[in-house]
Amino acid sequence: MGDAQGARATEPAVGRGSAGAARTFVDVAFTDHGVHGVVLVSALTAIGWHFDTDLEVLGFIVGSVVVLWLTHVYAAVVAGRRTPAGRGIALWRAVLSAAAHTAGLLLAMLLPVFFLLLAVIGLVDEYVAYYLALWVGVAELAVMGWLNSARPGNPWWMRTLGALVTAGFGVAVIWLGTLVH
């Protein structure tokens, strides 16, 4: 399978209606970029609360994720246009395709940023917001593990194990992030 075919196989399918929108969201969020984004946002949140203000933490996280996403888009376009199939694609199409393929990085920050924004506008205490942002990342990883283990014939305990392993990975990343900083 060529690079272009492999990339198409991992791109999310776009559906119609609310069920289609939910499926598209899951398809985009639960990609390798989505998992990477959840882990990244959790680590940034764990180290970010050393900034002076909640707004600085929010800016640090959003800025870091956006810069990393732009880097992924750029890298995908550069690498994709080196292939014979990629040379025949218009630059704007290559950019849009790369942006869609890596959108999971951006989606991963939505829930944690929402909770941090609640602290910025004063609706919740900053520590409550930080813990909510951290634990929602762990919960997202647990859901990803559960759904990834949801294969026909897999018993509930196999799904639970998948959820616990991926959630444990999130806890380990948060702990390592706090250790390093």
XYZ file of N, CA and C in Angstrom:
543
model
N 0.855 -1.178 0.000
C 0.000 0.000 0.000
C 0.894 1.232 0.000
N 0.666 2.165 -0.923
C 1.471 3.368 -1.026
C 1.167 4.360 0.077
N 2.014 5.378 0.176
C 1.824 6.385 1.213
C 0.485 7.103 1.077
N 0.107 7.440 -0.150
C -1.144 8.167 -0.354
C -2.338 7.306 0.032
N -2.283 6.011 -0.306
C -3.385 5.126 0.054
C -3.444 4.931 1.555
N -2.307 4.782 2.208
C -2.272 4.615 3.661
C -2.806 5.834 4.381
N -2.496 7.028 3.857
C -2.987 8.260 4.476
C -4.502 8.350 4.337
N -5.020 7.953 3.149
C -6.467 8.003 2.958
C -7.187 7.036 3.881
N -6.574 5.906 4.172
C -7.220 4.908 5.021
C -7.380 5.390 6.453
N -6.538 6.334 6.892
C -6.613 6.820 8.264
C -7.402 8.114 8.390
N -7.823 8.689 7.265
C -8.591 9.920 7.336
C -10.004 9.623 7.800
N -10.596 10.520 8.591
C -11.937 10.277 9.112
C -13.003 10.336 8.030
N -14.025 9.544 8.217
C -15.183 9.585 7.321
C -16.111 10.692 7.801
N -16.688 11.433 6.884
C -17.576 12.532 7.249
C -19.008 12.054 7.103
N -19.787 12.189 8.185
C -21.176 11.739 8.185
C -22.128 12.912 8.147
N -23.421 12.593 8.162
C -24.435 13.634 8.136
C -25.281 13.542 9.392
N -25.834 14.677 9.832
C -26.701 14.702 11.008
C -25.893 14.627 12.291
N -26.613 14.610 13.435
C -25.931 14.612 14.726
C -25.184 13.310 14.977
N -25.744 12.167 14.559
C -25.030 10.900 14.723
C -23.782 10.890 13.851
N -23.897 11.410 12.640
C -22.736 11.494 11.747
C -21.691 12.453 12.278
N -22.137 13.565 12.861
C -21.205 14.535 13.434
C -20.468 13.931 14.621
N -21.194 13.196 15.458
C -20.556 12.548 16.610
C -19.545 11.506 16.135
N -19.909 10.748 15.120
C -19.001 9.724 14.585
C -17.757 10.379 13.989
N -17.954 11.474 13.272
C -16.818 12.192 12.691
C -15.907 12.723 13.791
N -16.493 13.277 14.848
C -15.700 13.775 15.976
C -14.859 12.645 16.571
N -15.484 11.501 16.812
C -14.763 10.355 17.376
C -13.678 9.891 16.415
N -14.002 9.838 15.116
C -13.008 9.407 14.125
C -11.790 10.329 14.095
N -12.014 11.622 14.264
C -10.904 12.586 14.246
C -10.166 12.589 15.583
N -10.917 12.567 16.681
C -10.304 12.661 18.006
C -9.513 11.406 18.367
N -9.944 10.248 17.891
C -9.308 9.000 18.293
C -8.291 8.515 17.270
N -7.562 9.434 16.690
C -6.458 9.095 15.793
C -5.163 9.165 16.589
N -4.069 8.803 15.944
C -2.780 8.930 16.613
C -2.530 10.374 17.030
N -2.967 11.329 16.220
C -2.790 12.739 16.574
C -3.678 13.126 17.753
N -4.858 12.545 17.833
C -5.743 12.814 18.963
C -5.169 12.305 20.270
N -4.647 11.083 20.236
C -4.015 10.526 21.442
C -2.805 11.366 21.826
N -1.996 11.710 20.842
C -0.826 12.560 21.086
C -1.256 13.888 21.699
N -2.345 14.448 21.193
C -2.846 15.718 21.716
C -3.304 15.628 23.159
N -4.008 14.551 23.505
C -4.465 14.377 24.892
C -3.273 14.290 25.834
N -2.288 13.494 25.453
C -1.096 13.336 26.294
C -0.344 14.664 26.394
N -0.218 15.353 25.281
C 0.474 16.651 25.266
C -0.234 17.667 26.159
N -1.542 17.793 26.004
C -2.300 18.776 26.791
C -2.234 18.432 28.276
N -2.302 17.147 28.611
C -2.191 16.746 30.020
C -0.824 17.134 30.583
N 0.227 16.858 29.820
C 1.571 17.210 30.283
C 1.731 18.727 30.401
N 1.223 19.460 29.428
C 1.323 20.931 29.477
C 0.529 21.499 30.646
N -0.613 20.914 30.932
C -1.416 21.370 32.069
C -0.685 21.077 33.369
N -0.077 19.895 33.453
C 0.639 19.516 34.673
C 1.805 20.455 34.962
N 2.475 20.913 33.912
C 3.618 21.810 34.143
C 3.222 23.277 34.051
N 2.084 23.573 33.419
C 1.711 24.963 33.149
C 1.235 25.752 34.327
N 0.775 25.078 35.382
C 0.180 25.866 36.459
C 1.212 26.576 37.331
N 2.457 26.516 36.897
C 3.505 27.283 37.578
C 3.563 28.736 37.089
N 2.758 29.037 36.048
C 2.703 30.402 35.559
C 1.941 31.265 36.565
N 2.098 32.582 36.430
C 1.501 33.508 37.390
C -0.020 33.549 37.325
N -0.575 33.549 36.127
C -2.030 33.712 36.021
C -2.649 32.555 35.252
N -3.946 32.367 35.461
C -4.675 31.334 34.728
C -4.672 31.625 33.232
N -4.740 32.894 32.880
C -4.718 33.275 31.469
C -3.382 32.898 30.826
N -2.267 33.058 31.565
C -0.955 32.654 31.040
C -0.903 31.145 30.817
N -1.482 30.371 31.728
C -1.519 28.914 31.576
C -2.324 28.559 30.329
N -3.481 29.181 30.186
C -4.329 28.925 29.033
C -3.594 29.284 27.737
N -2.953 30.430 27.704
C -2.199 30.850 26.527
C -1.039 29.917 26.223
N -0.354 29.458 27.262
C 0.755 28.511 27.103
C 0.271 27.213 26.453
N -0.842 26.691 26.932
C -1.354 25.420 26.414
C -1.877 25.582 24.990
N -2.733 26.576 24.772
C -3.301 26.778 23.441
C -2.194 27.100 22.438
N -1.288 27.991 22.810
C -0.186 28.350 21.919
C 0.696 27.166 21.581
N 1.039 26.365 22.582
C 1.889 25.200 22.349
C 1.224 24.186 21.429
N -0.051 23.921 21.656
C -0.769 22.939 20.829
C -0.921 23.449 19.402
N -1.260 24.717 19.229
C -1.430 25.266 17.884
C -0.100 25.237 17.125
N 0.983 25.605 17.777
C 2.293 25.576 17.115
C 2.666 24.142 16.729
N 2.426 23.195 17.621
C 2.725 21.797 17.296
C 1.839 21.308 16.146
N 0.554 21.690 16.150
C -0.347 21.301 15.068
C 0.136 21.873 13.734
N 0.492 23.149 13.718
C 1.005 23.755 12.484
C 2.273 23.043 12.007
N 3.110 22.631 12.946
C 4.314 21.886 12.601
C 3.955 20.554 11.957
N 2.951 19.870 12.505
C 2.508 18.598 11.926
C 1.920 18.798 10.533
N 1.137 19.851 10.347
C 0.565 20.141 9.028
C 1.694 20.389 8.037
N 2.637 21.229 8.404
C 3.766 21.543 7.534
C 4.557 20.280 7.190
N 4.850 19.467 8.197
C 5.625 18.244 7.971
C 4.878 17.283 7.052
N 3.555 17.162 7.241
C 2.767 16.264 6.398
C 2.756 16.740 4.952
N 2.667 18.046 4.743
C 2.673 18.589 3.379
C 4.041 18.359 2.737
N 5.094 18.670 3.448
C 6.443 18.493 2.895
C 6.708 17.023 2.575
N 6.398 16.134 3.513
C 6.647 14.707 3.296
C 5.725 14.147 2.211
N 4.466 14.567 2.216
C 3.507 14.054 1.241
C 3.802 14.483 -0.176
N 4.345 15.654 -0.355
C 4.622 16.156 -1.705
C 5.920 15.604 -2.273
N 6.631 14.810 -1.491
C 7.853 14.160 -1.994
C 7.537 12.858 -2.720
N 6.320 12.352 -2.532
C 5.934 11.105 -3.182
C 5.422 11.402 -4.589
N 5.455 10.401 -5.463
C 4.907 10.631 -6.815
C 3.434 11.045 -6.782
N 2.643 10.416 -5.936
C 1.225 10.790 -5.841
C 1.077 12.202 -5.280
N 1.916 12.579 -4.329
C 1.844 13.891 -3.701
C 2.218 15.028 -4.620
N 3.091 14.759 -5.580
C 3.518 15.812 -6.514
C 2.367 16.264 -7.409
N 1.384 15.382 -7.614
C 0.265 15.719 -8.486
C -0.870 16.425 -7.774
N -0.740 16.632 -6.471
C -1.795 17.277 -5.692
C -1.485 18.759 -5.547
N -2.512 19.586 -5.723
C -2.339 21.034 -5.546
C -1.929 21.325 -4.099
N -1.116 22.345 -3.925
C -0.609 22.696 -2.598
C -1.746 22.936 -1.610
N -2.761 23.675 -2.016
C -3.868 23.971 -1.102
C -4.598 22.703 -0.685
N -4.716 21.727 -1.595
C -5.342 20.444 -1.224
C -4.470 19.680 -0.244
N -3.184 19.733 -0.456
C -2.266 19.046 0.453
C -2.336 19.653 1.850
N -2.429 20.975 1.932
C -2.533 21.654 3.224
C -3.848 21.291 3.906
N -4.953 21.336 3.173
C -6.256 20.986 3.764
C -6.292 19.525 4.218
N -5.736 18.647 3.432
C -5.706 17.233 3.801
C -4.868 17.020 5.057
N -3.714 17.662 5.118
C -2.845 17.538 6.298
C -3.515 18.144 7.527
N -4.194 19.269 7.347
C -4.885 19.906 8.475
C -6.001 19.002 9.001
N -6.745 18.388 8.103
C -7.818 17.484 8.525
C -7.249 16.238 9.201
N -6.185 15.705 8.647
C -5.584 14.478 9.194
C -5.022 14.691 10.592
N -4.531 15.880 10.884
C -3.900 16.162 12.183
C -4.822 16.927 13.132
N -6.077 17.108 12.765
C -7.020 17.894 13.574
C -7.230 17.320 14.972
N -6.952 16.046 15.171
C -7.086 15.439 16.491
C -6.254 16.151 17.544
N -5.123 16.714 17.146
C -4.309 17.496 18.090
C -5.096 18.676 18.643
N -5.828 19.350 17.766
C -6.610 20.505 18.210
C -7.825 20.074 19.024
N -8.500 19.031 18.583
C -9.685 18.563 19.304
C -9.340 18.095 20.711
N -8.147 17.569 20.884
C -7.741 17.030 22.181
C -7.706 18.098 23.266
N -7.534 19.341 22.870
C -7.425 20.374 23.898
C -8.761 21.011 24.255
N -9.832 20.679 23.560
C -11.101 21.372 23.781
C -11.622 21.247 25.208
N -11.762 20.040 25.723
C -12.300 19.881 27.079
C -11.366 20.434 28.154
N -10.068 20.114 28.126
C -9.200 20.709 29.152
C -9.187 22.240 29.094
N -9.164 22.795 27.904
C -9.156 24.256 27.769
C -10.473 24.847 28.274
N -11.581 24.153 28.054
C -12.864 24.614 28.580
C -12.800 24.755 30.097
N -12.265 23.749 30.789
C -12.183 23.808 32.247
C -11.214 24.890 32.708
N -10.118 25.062 31.996
C -9.172 26.122 32.358
C -9.779 27.507 32.112
N -10.581 27.618 31.070
C -11.249 28.884 30.781
C -12.222 29.257 31.896
N -12.832 28.251 32.521
C -13.732 28.526 33.649
C -12.977 29.212 34.796
N -11.707 28.857 34.983
C -10.897 29.521 36.016
C -10.526 30.936 35.577
N -10.217 31.098 34.299
C -9.837 32.418 33.785
C -10.965 33.415 33.984
N -12.205 32.997 33.742
C -13.332 33.926 33.883
C -13.899 33.929 35.304
N -13.286 33.156 36.194
C -13.641 33.210 37.603
C -14.826 32.374 38.036
N -15.250 31.428 37.216
C -16.399 30.594 37.587
C -16.027 29.440 38.515
N -14.783 29.004 38.454
C -14.319 27.954 39.365
C -12.934 28.322 39.879
N -12.585 27.755 41.017
C -11.258 27.951 41.593
C -10.205 27.389 40.639
N -9.037 28.044 40.597
C -8.025 27.615 39.639
C -7.574 26.170 39.857
N -7.435 25.727 41.101
C -6.992 24.359 41.344
C -8.049 23.342 40.930
N -9.302 23.690 41.128
C -10.389 22.816 40.664
C -10.318 22.702 39.140
N -10.115 23.834 38.475
C -10.024 23.833 37.012
C -8.841 22.995 36.536
N -7.672 23.118 37.195
C -6.500 22.344 36.791
C -6.741 20.851 36.960
N -7.318 20.469 38.093
C -7.576 19.049 38.314
C -8.629 18.518 37.346
N -9.649 19.311 37.055
C -10.636 18.897 36.061
C -9.974 18.728 34.688
N -9.124 19.678 34.320
C -8.438 19.601 33.026
C -7.530 18.373 32.954
N -6.839 18.084 34.053
C -5.965 16.904 34.070
C -6.771 15.611 34.005
N -7.805 15.519 34.819
C -8.564 14.273 34.896
C -9.450 14.051 33.676
N -9.860 15.115 32.992
C -10.629 14.905 31.770
C -9.731 14.289 30.701
N -8.453 14.634 30.708
C -7.508 13.993 29.787
C -7.364 12.507 30.084
N -7.283 12.164 31.358
C -7.206 10.754 31.754
C -8.491 10.034 31.337
N -9.632 10.700 31.534
C -10.913 10.100 31.144
C -10.996 9.908 29.628
N -10.500 10.880 28.873
C -10.489 10.741 27.411
C -9.655 9.540 26.991
N -8.495 9.365 27.615
C -7.661 8.206 27.294
C -8.351 6.903 27.683
N -9.052 6.906 28.816
C -9.780 5.707 29.239
C -10.866 5.348 28.225
N -11.587 6.358 27.745
C -12.625 6.101 26.736
C -11.987 5.567 25.459
N -10.860 6.140 25.069
C -10.160 5.643 23.879
C -9.755 4.182 24.061
N -9.242 3.850 25.233
C -8.861 2.466 25.518
C -10.051 1.539 25.503
N -11.166 1.977 26.078
C -12.394 1.175 26.100
C -12.882 0.912 24.669
N -12.995 1.987 23.885
C -13.497 1.838 22.522
C -12.540 1.030 21.644
N -11.249 1.195 21.872
C -10.275 0.427 21.100
C -10.364 -1.064 21.427
N -10.733 -1.385 22.657
C -10.867 -2.785 23.071
C -12.242 -3.348 22.752
N -13.129 -2.524 22.245
C -14.509 -2.956 21.959
C -14.567 -3.680 20.621
N -14.000 -4.848 20.598
C -14.023 -5.693 19.412
C -15.097 -6.753 19.586
N -15.682 -7.198 18.504
C -16.676 -8.270 18.625
C -16.080 -9.481 19.352
N -16.785 -9.925 20.360
C -16.330 -11.086 21.117
C -15.484 -10.764 22.332
N -14.995 -9.512 22.443
C -14.205 -9.149 23.619
C -15.123 -8.981 24.823
N -14.810 -9.636 25.936
C -15.645 -9.494 27.140
C -15.449 -8.119 27.777
N -16.351 -7.757 28.687
C -16.315 -6.455 29.347
C -15.000 -6.235 30.083
N -14.421 -7.295 30.659
C -13.180 -7.117 31.419
C -12.016 -6.755 30.507
N -12.058 -7.201 29.241
C -11.011 -6.840 28.287
C -11.113 -5.352 27.945
N -12.334 -4.862 27.823
C -12.542 -3.437 27.568
C -12.103 -2.614 28.776
N -12.442 -3.102 29.959
C -12.054 -2.407 31.188
C -10.533 -2.366 31.310
N -9.881 -3.462 30.997
C -8.414 -3.505 31.037
C -7.822 -2.495 30.051
N -8.386 -2.437 28.845
C -7.923 -1.456 27.858
C -8.082 -0.035 28.359
N -9.214 0.245 29.010
C -9.457 1.578 29.557
C -8.478 1.894 30.681
N -8.243 0.929 31.566
C -7.334 1.148 32.691
C -5.893 1.348 32.231
N -5.470 0.597 31.236
C -4.089 0.725 30.736
C -3.883 2.098 30.112
N -4.811 2.539 29.266
C -4.624 3.846 28.638
C -4.786 4.986 29.641
N -5.703 4.837 30.597
C -5.835 5.856 31.647
C -4.574 5.885 32.506
N -4.026 4.715 32.794
C -2.773 4.639 33.557
C -1.635 5.335 32.832
N -1.631 5.206 31.508
C -0.632 5.912 30.713
C -0.777 7.419 30.909
N -2.011 7.902 30.919
C -2.250 9.333 31.143
C -1.780 9.783 32.509
N -2.068 8.999 33.532
C -1.610 9.331 34.890
C -0.084 9.348 34.942
N 0.549 8.388 34.286
C 2.024 8.342 34.266
C 2.607 9.579 33.592
N 1.997 10.014 32.507
C 2.489 11.205 31.807
C 2.330 12.444 32.678
N 1.196 12.564 33.340
C 0.978 13.708 34.235
C 2.017 13.684 35.355
N 2.228 12.541 35.937
C 3.205 12.416 37.020
C 4.608 12.746 36.537
N 4.995 12.226 35.363
C 6.321 12.536 34.812
C 6.461 14.022 34.506
N 5.379 14.619 34.001
C 5.414 16.054 33.702
C 5.655 16.888 34.951
N 5.033 16.483 36.060
C 5.228 17.235 37.299
C 6.614 16.975 37.884
N 7.143 15.775 37.674
C 8.482 15.461 38.155
C 9.555 16.285 37.440
N 9.402 16.386 36.126
C 10.392 17.096 35.321
C 10.399 18.584 35.642
N 9.234 19.123 35.940
C 9.149 20.560 36.214
C 8.843 20.796 37.662
